[in-house]
Amino acid sequence: MRVFELEFPNPVLLASGVLGISSYLFKRIEKLGAGGIVTKSIGISPKKGYENPTIVELDYGFLNAMGLPNPGVDYFLEEIKDLSLKIPFIVSIFGKDSEEFVKIAKKLENYCDALELNLSCPHAESYGMAIGQDEKIVYKITKDVKKSVEIPVIVKLTPNVNDIVRIARSAENGGADGITAINTLKALAIDIDMEKPILKNVYGGLSGRCIKPVALRCVYDIYKNVKIPVIGVGGIASPEDAIEFIMCGASLVGIGSAARDLNVFKDISEGVENFLKKKKYTLKEIIGKATKNI
Ligand code: SIN
């Protein structure tokens, strides 16, 4: 399956932010049947992240606020410089402004197949959603990064906005090759014995099955209004979930919370393939199908 001029053996990717950043782990994810890898977000310099607790398991999903911990782009380059994968390797990056994004993008350009701009972390003060909610900033960062590298640039959007289509259009107008929708929803949880928020950072990002309907709505709306391909992310845990996203317009899907079971890539991609065989469809034929059958 060809998307962003890259060849994906199947449409089921590891979504950003879930697992670590070691080359060993990326090789393992490839062996386990992922169609592509999106790394944890990498910044210009090392970042420790927030203090614990950084994650809460809820009955219906997860709430996390890690604080974008990462070793910085230079260390990350050392880690991946000899990495050789047969599946597309997409590096997620974050920065505080377009200059920082461009610097990181240029350093990584020769070591990955595409970049995903994280404009959507729901609780980082001057990063992420704080910039991804402003369509002018989204346009500028996308345009500046696009101008400075030759590889595809994908923009990951936040659902924490009034109108996600407007932001998706800004990314498209800035030259983005694709959109990833969605990052987590800003949320919190309370410990009633301690009588305070559970997360050290108070606010976190809600992920897992409970956000699937929100993510589907975003993918559906974006697909109907932009021309570039969409990667659907948000609560996907089964082949049926993935098919729903594809029928809403996703060309590829990303697995986040459900990736704690590493068999999930194979299970979902085989399930999608069986569905297509049974219905006598190609994958391409069902992309966006549900947006047309109204
Ligand atoms: C985190 O590191 O806290 C989450 C990153 C993200 O939501 O983009």
PDB file of C-alpha atoms and ligand atoms in Angstrom:
ATOM      1  CA  MET A   1       0.000   0.000   0.000  1.00  0.00           C
ATOM      2  CA  ARG A   2       1.551   3.296  -1.134  1.00  0.00           C
ATOM      3  CA  VAL A   3       0.911   6.381   1.002  1.00  0.00           C
ATOM      4  CA  PHE A   4       3.039   9.574   1.087  1.00  0.00           C
ATOM      5  CA  GLU A   5       5.111   7.906  -1.673  1.00  0.00           C
ATOM      6  CA  LEU A   6       6.160   5.251   0.861  1.00  0.00           C
ATOM      7  CA  GLU A   7       5.426   1.540   0.642  1.00  0.00           C
ATOM      8  CA  PHE A   8       3.615   0.145   3.711  1.00  0.00           C
ATOM      9  CA  PRO A   9       3.320  -3.690   3.836  1.00  0.00           C
ATOM     10  CA  ASN A  10       0.081  -3.283   5.800  1.00  0.00           C
ATOM     11  CA  PRO A  11      -1.889  -0.279   7.149  1.00  0.00           C
ATOM     12  CA  VAL A  12      -1.307  -0.903  10.883  1.00  0.00           C
ATOM     13  CA  LEU A  13       1.381   1.351  12.390  1.00  0.00           C
ATOM     14  CA  LEU A  14       2.807   1.852  15.848  1.00  0.00           C
ATOM     15  CA  ALA A  15       1.490   5.285  16.911  1.00  0.00           C
ATOM     16  CA  SER A  16       3.741   7.898  18.429  1.00  0.00           C
ATOM     17  CA  GLY A  17       4.341   8.146  22.157  1.00  0.00           C
ATOM     18  CA  VAL A  18       3.710   4.562  23.133  1.00  0.00           C
ATOM     19  CA  LEU A  19       6.979   2.651  23.341  1.00  0.00           C
ATOM     20  CA  GLY A  20      10.584   3.674  23.879  1.00  0.00           C
ATOM     21  CA  ILE A  21      13.150   4.785  21.341  1.00  0.00           C
ATOM     22  CA  SER A  22      15.680   1.961  21.200  1.00  0.00           C
ATOM     23  CA  SER A  23      16.683   0.522  17.829  1.00  0.00           C
ATOM     24  CA  TYR A  24      16.255  -2.944  19.311  1.00  0.00           C
ATOM     25  CA  LEU A  25      12.601  -2.167  20.045  1.00  0.00           C
ATOM     26  CA  PHE A  26      11.968  -0.803  16.531  1.00  0.00           C
ATOM     27  CA  LYS A  27      13.363  -4.021  14.997  1.00  0.00           C
ATOM     28  CA  ARG A  28      11.131  -6.015  17.337  1.00  0.00           C
ATOM     29  CA  ILE A  29       8.010  -4.065  16.327  1.00  0.00           C
ATOM     30  CA  GLU A  30       8.874  -4.700  12.675  1.00  0.00           C
ATOM     31  CA  LYS A  31       9.217  -8.459  13.351  1.00  0.00           C
ATOM     32  CA  LEU A  32       5.869  -8.431  15.153  1.00  0.00           C
ATOM     33  CA  GLY A  33       4.162  -7.330  11.942  1.00  0.00           C
ATOM     34  CA  ALA A  34       3.678  -3.560  12.171  1.00  0.00           C
ATOM     35  CA  GLY A  35       3.235  -1.853   8.795  1.00  0.00           C
ATOM     36  CA  GLY A  36       5.289   1.142   9.950  1.00  0.00           C
ATOM     37  CA  ILE A  37       6.670   2.843  13.035  1.00  0.00           C
ATOM     38  CA  VAL A  38       6.098   6.312  14.437  1.00  0.00           C
ATOM     39  CA  THR A  39       8.550   7.045  17.263  1.00  0.00           C
ATOM     40  CA  LYS A  40       8.053   8.833  20.550  1.00  0.00           C
ATOM     41  CA  SER A  41       8.348  12.595  20.073  1.00  0.00           C
ATOM     42  CA  ILE A  42      11.911  13.912  19.894  1.00  0.00           C
ATOM     43  CA  GLY A  43      12.887  17.472  20.861  1.00  0.00           C
ATOM     44  CA  ILE A  44      15.956  19.642  20.344  1.00  0.00           C
ATOM     45  CA  SER A  45      17.540  18.816  23.730  1.00  0.00           C
ATOM     46  CA  PRO A  46      17.130  16.150  26.445  1.00  0.00           C
ATOM     47  CA  LYS A  47      13.930  16.485  28.472  1.00  0.00           C
ATOM     48  CA  LYS A  48      13.321  14.627  31.717  1.00  0.00           C
ATOM     49  CA  GLY A  49       9.537  14.857  31.674  1.00  0.00           C
ATOM     50  CA  TYR A  50       7.189  15.201  34.638  1.00  0.00           C
ATOM     51  CA  GLU A  51       7.505  13.552  38.027  1.00  0.00           C
ATOM     52  CA  ASN A  52       5.386  10.507  38.879  1.00  0.00           C
ATOM     53  CA  PRO A  53       2.565   9.675  38.772  1.00  0.00           C
ATOM     54  CA  THR A  54       2.564  10.105  35.008  1.00  0.00           C
ATOM     55  CA  ILE A  55      -0.001   7.471  34.048  1.00  0.00           C
ATOM     56  CA  VAL A  56      -3.347   6.259  35.394  1.00  0.00           C
ATOM     57  CA  GLU A  57      -5.230   3.233  34.121  1.00  0.00           C
ATOM     58  CA  LEU A  58      -8.976   3.872  34.036  1.00  0.00           C
ATOM     59  CA  ASP A  59     -11.807   1.393  33.441  1.00  0.00           C
ATOM     60  CA  TYR A  60     -12.211   2.775  29.941  1.00  0.00           C
ATOM     61  CA  GLY A  61      -8.714   3.873  28.867  1.00  0.00           C
ATOM     62  CA  PHE A  62      -5.550   5.588  30.078  1.00  0.00           C
ATOM     63  CA  LEU A  63      -4.704   9.050  31.271  1.00  0.00           C
ATOM     64  CA  ASN A  64      -1.082  10.088  30.870  1.00  0.00           C
ATOM     65  CA  ALA A  65       1.103  13.122  31.289  1.00  0.00           C
ATOM     66  CA  MET A  66       4.715  12.153  30.662  1.00  0.00           C
ATOM     67  CA  GLY A  67       5.893  15.631  29.715  1.00  0.00           C
ATOM     68  CA  LEU A  68       7.507  14.653  26.406  1.00  0.00           C
ATOM     69  CA  PRO A  69      10.527  12.898  27.983  1.00  0.00           C
ATOM     70  CA  ASN A  70      13.201  12.198  25.371  1.00  0.00           C
ATOM     71  CA  PRO A  71      17.000  12.145  25.069  1.00  0.00           C
ATOM     72  CA  GLY A  72      17.189  15.002  22.547  1.00  0.00           C
ATOM     73  CA  VAL A  73      17.760  14.753  18.820  1.00  0.00           C
ATOM     74  CA  ASP A  74      21.567  14.283  18.910  1.00  0.00           C
ATOM     75  CA  TYR A  75      21.458  11.294  21.241  1.00  0.00           C
ATOM     76  CA  PHE A  76      18.500   9.882  19.294  1.00  0.00           C
ATOM     77  CA  LEU A  77      20.531  10.102  16.073  1.00  0.00           C
ATOM     78  CA  GLU A  78      23.320   8.067  17.701  1.00  0.00           C
ATOM     79  CA  GLU A  79      20.716   5.455  18.628  1.00  0.00           C
ATOM     80  CA  ILE A  80      19.216   5.131  15.133  1.00  0.00           C
ATOM     81  CA  LYS A  81      22.143   5.870  12.839  1.00  0.00           C
ATOM     82  CA  ASP A  82      22.679   2.174  11.986  1.00  0.00           C
ATOM     83  CA  LEU A  83      19.029   1.175  12.118  1.00  0.00           C
ATOM     84  CA  SER A  84      17.825  -0.584   9.012  1.00  0.00           C
ATOM     85  CA  LEU A  85      14.141  -1.422   8.660  1.00  0.00           C
ATOM     86  CA  LYS A  86      12.048  -2.689   5.756  1.00  0.00           C
ATOM     87  CA  ILE A  87       8.971  -0.773   6.930  1.00  0.00           C
ATOM     88  CA  PRO A  88       8.573   3.027   6.895  1.00  0.00           C
ATOM     89  CA  PHE A  89      10.207   4.693   9.888  1.00  0.00           C
ATOM     90  CA  ILE A  90       8.538   7.970  10.836  1.00  0.00           C
ATOM     91  CA  VAL A  91      10.051  10.181  13.520  1.00  0.00           C
ATOM     92  CA  SER A  92       7.714  12.306  15.616  1.00  0.00           C
ATOM     93  CA  ILE A  93       9.203  15.669  16.566  1.00  0.00           C
ATOM     94  CA  PHE A  94       8.141  18.569  18.785  1.00  0.00           C
ATOM     95  CA  GLY A  95       9.414  22.083  19.287  1.00  0.00           C
ATOM     96  CA  LYS A  96       8.419  25.432  20.701  1.00  0.00           C
ATOM     97  CA  ASP A  97       8.445  27.300  17.390  1.00  0.00           C
ATOM     98  CA  SER A  98       9.078  26.829  13.716  1.00  0.00           C
ATOM     99  CA  GLU A  99      12.850  27.449  14.040  1.00  0.00           C
ATOM    100  CA  GLU A 100      13.199  24.628  16.524  1.00  0.00           C
ATOM    101  CA  PHE A 101      11.094  22.293  14.356  1.00  0.00           C
ATOM    102  CA  VAL A 102      13.230  23.090  11.312  1.00  0.00           C
ATOM    103  CA  LYS A 103      16.499  22.446  13.191  1.00  0.00           C
ATOM    104  CA  ILE A 104      15.322  19.025  14.394  1.00  0.00           C
ATOM    105  CA  ALA A 105      13.808  18.121  11.019  1.00  0.00           C
ATOM    106  CA  LYS A 106      17.057  18.877   9.164  1.00  0.00           C
ATOM    107  CA  LYS A 107      19.116  16.761  11.560  1.00  0.00           C
ATOM    108  CA  LEU A 108      16.773  13.788  11.111  1.00  0.00           C
ATOM    109  CA  GLU A 109      16.030  14.029   7.427  1.00  0.00           C
ATOM    110  CA  ASN A 110      18.602  11.464   6.279  1.00  0.00           C
ATOM    111  CA  TYR A 111      17.792   8.941   8.975  1.00  0.00           C
ATOM    112  CA  CYS A 112      14.046   8.419   8.573  1.00  0.00           C
ATOM    113  CA  ASP A 113      11.408   8.071   5.864  1.00  0.00           C
ATOM    114  CA  ALA A 114       9.053  10.806   7.063  1.00  0.00           C
ATOM    115  CA  LEU A 115       8.487  13.234   9.924  1.00  0.00           C
ATOM    116  CA  GLU A 116       5.389  13.604  12.058  1.00  0.00           C
ATOM    117  CA  LEU A 117       5.040  17.059  13.624  1.00  0.00           C
ATOM    118  CA  ASN A 118       3.542  16.747  17.098  1.00  0.00           C
ATOM    119  CA  LEU A 119       1.411  19.885  17.328  1.00  0.00           C
ATOM    120  CA  SER A 120      -0.974  18.258  19.741  1.00  0.00           C
ATOM    121  CA  CYS A 121       0.337  17.242  23.180  1.00  0.00           C
ATOM    122  CA  PRO A 122      -2.613  18.291  25.402  1.00  0.00           C
ATOM    123  CA  HIS A 123      -0.669  19.474  28.444  1.00  0.00           C
ATOM    124  CA  ALA A 124       2.802  20.741  27.448  1.00  0.00           C
ATOM    125  CA  GLU A 125       3.007  24.418  28.258  1.00  0.00           C
ATOM    126  CA  SER A 126       4.630  26.001  25.249  1.00  0.00           C
ATOM    127  CA  TYR A 127       4.664  22.961  22.987  1.00  0.00           C
ATOM    128  CA  GLY A 128       2.041  20.746  21.445  1.00  0.00           C
ATOM    129  CA  MET A 129      -1.579  21.762  21.661  1.00  0.00           C
ATOM    130  CA  ALA A 130      -0.640  25.287  22.749  1.00  0.00           C
ATOM    131  CA  ILE A 131       0.615  25.840  19.195  1.00  0.00           C
ATOM    132  CA  GLY A 132      -1.529  23.257  17.416  1.00  0.00           C
ATOM    133  CA  GLN A 133      -4.746  25.075  18.276  1.00  0.00           C
ATOM    134  CA  ASP A 134      -3.692  28.135  16.281  1.00  0.00           C
ATOM    135  CA  GLU A 135      -4.201  27.708  12.557  1.00  0.00           C
ATOM    136  CA  LYS A 136      -1.664  30.406  11.604  1.00  0.00           C
ATOM    137  CA  ILE A 137       1.074  28.754  13.656  1.00  0.00           C
ATOM    138  CA  VAL A 138       0.183  25.316  12.250  1.00  0.00           C
ATOM    139  CA  TYR A 139       0.453  26.759   8.741  1.00  0.00           C
ATOM    140  CA  LYS A 140       3.816  28.421   9.433  1.00  0.00           C
ATOM    141  CA  ILE A 141       5.474  25.450  11.134  1.00  0.00           C
ATOM    142  CA  THR A 142       4.277  23.060   8.426  1.00  0.00           C
ATOM    143  CA  LYS A 143       5.408  25.382   5.636  1.00  0.00           C
ATOM    144  CA  ASP A 144       8.829  26.056   7.174  1.00  0.00           C
ATOM    145  CA  VAL A 145       9.543  22.382   7.833  1.00  0.00           C
ATOM    146  CA  LYS A 146       8.286  21.384   4.377  1.00  0.00           C
ATOM    147  CA  LYS A 147      10.592  23.947   2.759  1.00  0.00           C
ATOM    148  CA  SER A 148      13.612  22.660   4.649  1.00  0.00           C
ATOM    149  CA  VAL A 149      13.379  18.891   4.045  1.00  0.00           C
ATOM    150  CA  GLU A 150      12.769  16.557   1.097  1.00  0.00           C
ATOM    151  CA  ILE A 151      10.957  13.790   3.009  1.00  0.00           C
ATOM    152  CA  PRO A 152       7.171  13.641   3.643  1.00  0.00           C
ATOM    153  CA  VAL A 153       5.833  15.748   6.505  1.00  0.00           C
ATOM    154  CA  ILE A 154       2.757  14.593   8.421  1.00  0.00           C
ATOM    155  CA  VAL A 155       1.008  16.792  10.985  1.00  0.00           C
ATOM    156  CA  LYS A 156      -0.524  15.258  14.127  1.00  0.00           C
ATOM    157  CA  LEU A 157      -3.575  17.188  15.292  1.00  0.00           C
ATOM    158  CA  THR A 158      -5.264  17.725  18.623  1.00  0.00           C
ATOM    159  CA  PRO A 159      -8.987  17.054  19.066  1.00  0.00           C
ATOM    160  CA  ASN A 160      -9.037  19.806  21.711  1.00  0.00           C
ATOM    161  CA  VAL A 161     -10.222  22.506  19.288  1.00  0.00           C
ATOM    162  CA  ASN A 162     -13.550  23.898  18.130  1.00  0.00           C
ATOM    163  CA  ASP A 163     -12.991  23.016  14.508  1.00  0.00           C
ATOM    164  CA  ILE A 164     -10.386  20.379  13.650  1.00  0.00           C
ATOM    165  CA  VAL A 165     -11.121  20.755   9.911  1.00  0.00           C
ATOM    166  CA  ARG A 166      -9.837  24.347   9.977  1.00  0.00           C
ATOM    167  CA  ILE A 167      -6.563  23.204  11.522  1.00  0.00           C
ATOM    168  CA  ALA A 168      -6.274  20.299   9.061  1.00  0.00           C
ATOM    169  CA  ARG A 169      -6.755  22.734   6.175  1.00  0.00           C
ATOM    170  CA  SER A 170      -3.985  24.980   7.554  1.00  0.00           C
ATOM    171  CA  ALA A 171      -1.631  21.992   7.606  1.00  0.00           C
ATOM    172  CA  GLU A 172      -2.647  21.063   4.062  1.00  0.00           C
ATOM    173  CA  ASN A 173      -2.187  24.651   2.863  1.00  0.00           C
ATOM    174  CA  GLY A 174       1.244  24.684   4.529  1.00  0.00           C
ATOM    175  CA  GLY A 175       2.200  21.739   2.301  1.00  0.00           C
ATOM    176  CA  ALA A 176       1.681  18.780   4.662  1.00  0.00           C
ATOM    177  CA  ASP A 177       1.757  15.375   2.979  1.00  0.00           C
ATOM    178  CA  GLY A 178      -0.643  13.891   5.505  1.00  0.00           C
ATOM    179  CA  ILE A 179      -2.577  14.353   8.728  1.00  0.00           C
ATOM    180  CA  THR A 180      -2.550  12.145  11.819  1.00  0.00           C
ATOM    181  CA  ALA A 181      -5.779  12.376  13.809  1.00  0.00           C
ATOM    182  CA  ILE A 182      -5.975  12.369  16.769  1.00  0.00           C
ATOM    183  CA  ASN A 183      -3.715  12.918  19.764  1.00  0.00           C
ATOM    184  CA  THR A 184      -5.215  12.485  23.251  1.00  0.00           C
ATOM    185  CA  LEU A 185      -8.042  14.476  24.838  1.00  0.00           C
ATOM    186  CA  LYS A 186      -7.159  16.833  27.686  1.00  0.00           C
ATOM    187  CA  ALA A 187      -8.576  15.282  30.873  1.00  0.00           C
ATOM    188  CA  LEU A 188      -8.007  14.646  34.590  1.00  0.00           C
ATOM    189  CA  ALA A 189      -8.726  12.085  37.328  1.00  0.00           C
ATOM    190  CA  ILE A 190      -9.091  12.572  41.103  1.00  0.00           C
ATOM    191  CA  ASP A 191      -7.861  10.382  43.969  1.00  0.00           C
ATOM    192  CA  ILE A 192     -10.733  10.748  46.462  1.00  0.00           C
ATOM    193  CA  ASP A 193      -8.693   9.473  49.432  1.00  0.00           C
ATOM    194  CA  MET A 194      -5.825  11.876  48.767  1.00  0.00           C
ATOM    195  CA  GLU A 195      -8.434  14.480  47.780  1.00  0.00           C
ATOM    196  CA  LYS A 196      -6.376  15.694  44.828  1.00  0.00           C
ATOM    197  CA  PRO A 197      -5.674  15.052  41.144  1.00  0.00           C
ATOM    198  CA  ILE A 198      -3.866  11.750  40.571  1.00  0.00           C
ATOM    199  CA  LEU A 199      -1.369  12.957  37.979  1.00  0.00           C
ATOM    200  CA  LYS A 200       1.521  15.060  39.227  1.00  0.00           C
ATOM    201  CA  ASN A 201       0.868  17.374  36.282  1.00  0.00           C
ATOM    202  CA  VAL A 202      -2.871  17.493  37.158  1.00  0.00           C
ATOM    203  CA  TYR A 203      -3.923  17.400  33.502  1.00  0.00           C
ATOM    204  CA  GLY A 204      -3.183  14.538  31.164  1.00  0.00           C
ATOM    205  CA  GLY A 205      -4.188  13.079  27.826  1.00  0.00           C
ATOM    206  CA  LEU A 206      -7.010  10.545  27.661  1.00  0.00           C
ATOM    207  CA  SER A 207      -6.450   7.616  25.294  1.00  0.00           C
ATOM    208  CA  GLY A 208      -7.835   4.129  24.702  1.00  0.00           C
ATOM    209  CA  ARG A 209     -11.189   2.755  23.673  1.00  0.00           C
ATOM    210  CA  CYS A 210     -13.237   5.571  25.182  1.00  0.00           C
ATOM    211  CA  ILE A 211     -11.862   8.099  22.668  1.00  0.00           C
ATOM    212  CA  LYS A 212     -12.605   6.016  19.575  1.00  0.00           C
ATOM    213  CA  PRO A 213     -15.904   7.735  18.655  1.00  0.00           C
ATOM    214  CA  VAL A 214     -14.270  11.168  18.982  1.00  0.00           C
ATOM    215  CA  ALA A 215     -11.341  10.079  16.809  1.00  0.00           C
ATOM    216  CA  LEU A 216     -13.692   8.583  14.209  1.00  0.00           C
ATOM    217  CA  ARG A 217     -15.638  11.828  14.020  1.00  0.00           C
ATOM    218  CA  CYS A 218     -12.405  13.784  13.491  1.00  0.00           C
ATOM    219  CA  VAL A 219     -11.099  11.439  10.776  1.00  0.00           C
ATOM    220  CA  TYR A 220     -14.486  11.504   9.023  1.00  0.00           C
ATOM    221  CA  ASP A 221     -14.633  15.314   8.997  1.00  0.00           C
ATOM    222  CA  ILE A 222     -11.007  15.741   7.951  1.00  0.00           C
ATOM    223  CA  TYR A 223     -11.291  13.184   5.138  1.00  0.00           C
ATOM    224  CA  LYS A 224     -14.307  14.974   3.719  1.00  0.00           C
ATOM    225  CA  ASN A 225     -12.526  18.325   3.699  1.00  0.00           C
ATOM    226  CA  VAL A 226      -8.870  17.779   2.802  1.00  0.00           C
ATOM    227  CA  LYS A 227      -7.196  15.885  -0.024  1.00  0.00           C
ATOM    228  CA  ILE A 228      -4.079  14.577   1.730  1.00  0.00           C
ATOM    229  CA  PRO A 229      -4.077  11.089   3.354  1.00  0.00           C
ATOM    230  CA  VAL A 230      -5.092  10.645   6.984  1.00  0.00           C
ATOM    231  CA  ILE A 231      -3.598   8.309   9.606  1.00  0.00           C
ATOM    232  CA  GLY A 232      -6.393   7.417  12.042  1.00  0.00           C
ATOM    233  CA  VAL A 233      -5.424   7.012  15.710  1.00  0.00           C
ATOM    234  CA  GLY A 234      -7.573   6.734  18.842  1.00  0.00           C
ATOM    235  CA  GLY A 235      -8.708   3.638  20.695  1.00  0.00           C
ATOM    236  CA  ILE A 236      -8.036   1.095  17.947  1.00  0.00           C
ATOM    237  CA  ALA A 237      -7.797  -2.385  19.483  1.00  0.00           C
ATOM    238  CA  SER A 238      -9.367  -4.766  16.949  1.00  0.00           C
ATOM    239  CA  PRO A 239      -9.626  -5.305  13.167  1.00  0.00           C
ATOM    240  CA  GLU A 240     -13.199  -3.988  13.311  1.00  0.00           C
ATOM    241  CA  ASP A 241     -11.993  -0.743  14.933  1.00  0.00           C
ATOM    242  CA  ALA A 242      -9.372  -0.342  12.201  1.00  0.00           C
ATOM    243  CA  ILE A 243     -11.969  -0.961   9.477  1.00  0.00           C
ATOM    244  CA  GLU A 244     -14.227   1.708  10.989  1.00  0.00           C
ATOM    245  CA  PHE A 245     -11.368   4.213  10.756  1.00  0.00           C
ATOM    246  CA  ILE A 246     -10.559   3.204   7.184  1.00  0.00           C
ATOM    247  CA  MET A 247     -14.222   3.553   6.189  1.00  0.00           C
ATOM    248  CA  CYS A 248     -14.172   7.039   7.740  1.00  0.00           C
ATOM    249  CA  GLY A 249     -11.249   7.947   5.481  1.00  0.00           C
ATOM    250  CA  ALA A 250      -8.037   6.747   7.124  1.00  0.00           C
ATOM    251  CA  SER A 251      -5.463   5.337   4.686  1.00  0.00           C
ATOM    252  CA  LEU A 252      -3.415   4.001   7.606  1.00  0.00           C
ATOM    253  CA  VAL A 253      -4.139   3.458  11.299  1.00  0.00           C
ATOM    254  CA  GLY A 254      -1.955   3.906  14.377  1.00  0.00           C
ATOM    255  CA  ILE A 255      -2.068   1.699  17.466  1.00  0.00           C
ATOM    256  CA  GLY A 256      -1.420   3.470  20.767  1.00  0.00           C
ATOM    257  CA  SER A 257      -2.813   2.165  24.058  1.00  0.00           C
ATOM    258  CA  ALA A 258      -3.533  -1.311  22.643  1.00  0.00           C
ATOM    259  CA  ALA A 259       0.158  -1.778  21.790  1.00  0.00           C
ATOM    260  CA  ARG A 260       0.825  -3.076  25.266  1.00  0.00           C
ATOM    261  CA  ASP A 261      -0.115  -6.401  23.666  1.00  0.00           C
ATOM    262  CA  LEU A 262       2.550  -6.591  20.996  1.00  0.00           C
ATOM    263  CA  ASN A 263       0.586  -9.176  18.976  1.00  0.00           C
ATOM    264  CA  VAL A 264      -1.889  -6.441  18.155  1.00  0.00           C
ATOM    265  CA  PHE A 265      -0.218  -5.457  14.843  1.00  0.00           C
ATOM    266  CA  LYS A 266      -0.463  -8.932  13.350  1.00  0.00           C
ATOM    267  CA  ASP A 267      -3.940  -9.571  14.771  1.00  0.00           C
ATOM    268  CA  ILE A 268      -5.342  -6.340  13.354  1.00  0.00           C
ATOM    269  CA  SER A 269      -3.646  -6.459   9.951  1.00  0.00           C
ATOM    270  CA  GLU A 270      -4.674 -10.094   9.404  1.00  0.00           C
ATOM    271  CA  GLY A 271      -8.217  -9.297  10.532  1.00  0.00           C
ATOM    272  CA  VAL A 272      -8.445  -6.390   8.102  1.00  0.00           C
ATOM    273  CA  GLU A 273      -7.110  -8.592   5.287  1.00  0.00           C
ATOM    274  CA  ASN A 274      -9.669 -11.332   6.041  1.00  0.00           C
ATOM    275  CA  PHE A 275     -12.482  -8.781   6.007  1.00  0.00           C
ATOM    276  CA  LEU A 276     -11.344  -7.478   2.626  1.00  0.00           C
ATOM    277  CA  LYS A 277     -11.123 -11.014   1.211  1.00  0.00           C
ATOM    278  CA  LYS A 278     -14.597 -11.902   2.512  1.00  0.00           C
ATOM    279  CA  LYS A 279     -16.120  -8.740   1.046  1.00  0.00           C
ATOM    280  CA  LYS A 280     -14.013  -8.898  -2.141  1.00  0.00           C
ATOM    281  CA  TYR A 281     -12.675  -5.386  -1.694  1.00  0.00           C
ATOM    282  CA  THR A 282      -9.222  -3.893  -1.934  1.00  0.00           C
ATOM    283  CA  LEU A 283      -8.103  -1.673   0.922  1.00  0.00           C
ATOM    284  CA  LYS A 284      -8.241   1.348  -1.358  1.00  0.00           C
ATOM    285  CA  GLU A 285     -11.879   0.647  -2.190  1.00  0.00           C
ATOM    286  CA  ILE A 286     -13.027   0.974   1.420  1.00  0.00           C
ATOM    287  CA  ILE A 287     -11.092   4.143   2.319  1.00  0.00           C
ATOM    288  CA  GLY A 288     -13.778   6.722   3.086  1.00  0.00           C
ATOM    289  CA  LYS A 289     -16.627   4.380   2.048  1.00  0.00           C
ATOM    290  CA  ALA A 290     -18.792   5.313   5.032  1.00  0.00           C
ATOM    291  CA  THR A 291     -18.588   9.008   4.126  1.00  0.00           C
ATOM    292  CA  LYS A 292     -20.274   8.279   0.809  1.00  0.00           C
ATOM    293  CA  ASN A 293     -23.031   5.922   1.931  1.00  0.00           C
ATOM    294  CA  ILE A 294     -25.278   8.495   3.568  1.00  0.00           C
TER     295      ILE A 294
HETATM  296  C1  SIN B   1       3.570  13.162  26.878  1.00  0.00           C
HETATM  297  O1  SIN B   1       4.771  12.981  26.669  1.00  0.00           O
HETATM  298  O2  SIN B   1       3.184  13.588  27.977  1.00  0.00           O
HETATM  299  C2  SIN B   1       2.550  12.899  25.818  1.00  0.00           C
HETATM  300  C3  SIN B   1       2.968  13.360  24.478  1.00  0.00           C
HETATM  301  C4  SIN B   1       1.806  13.726  23.602  1.00  0.00           C
HETATM  302  O3  SIN B   1       0.645  13.633  24.010  1.00  0.00           O
HETATM  303  O4  SIN B   1       2.021  14.166  22.484  1.00  0.00           O
END
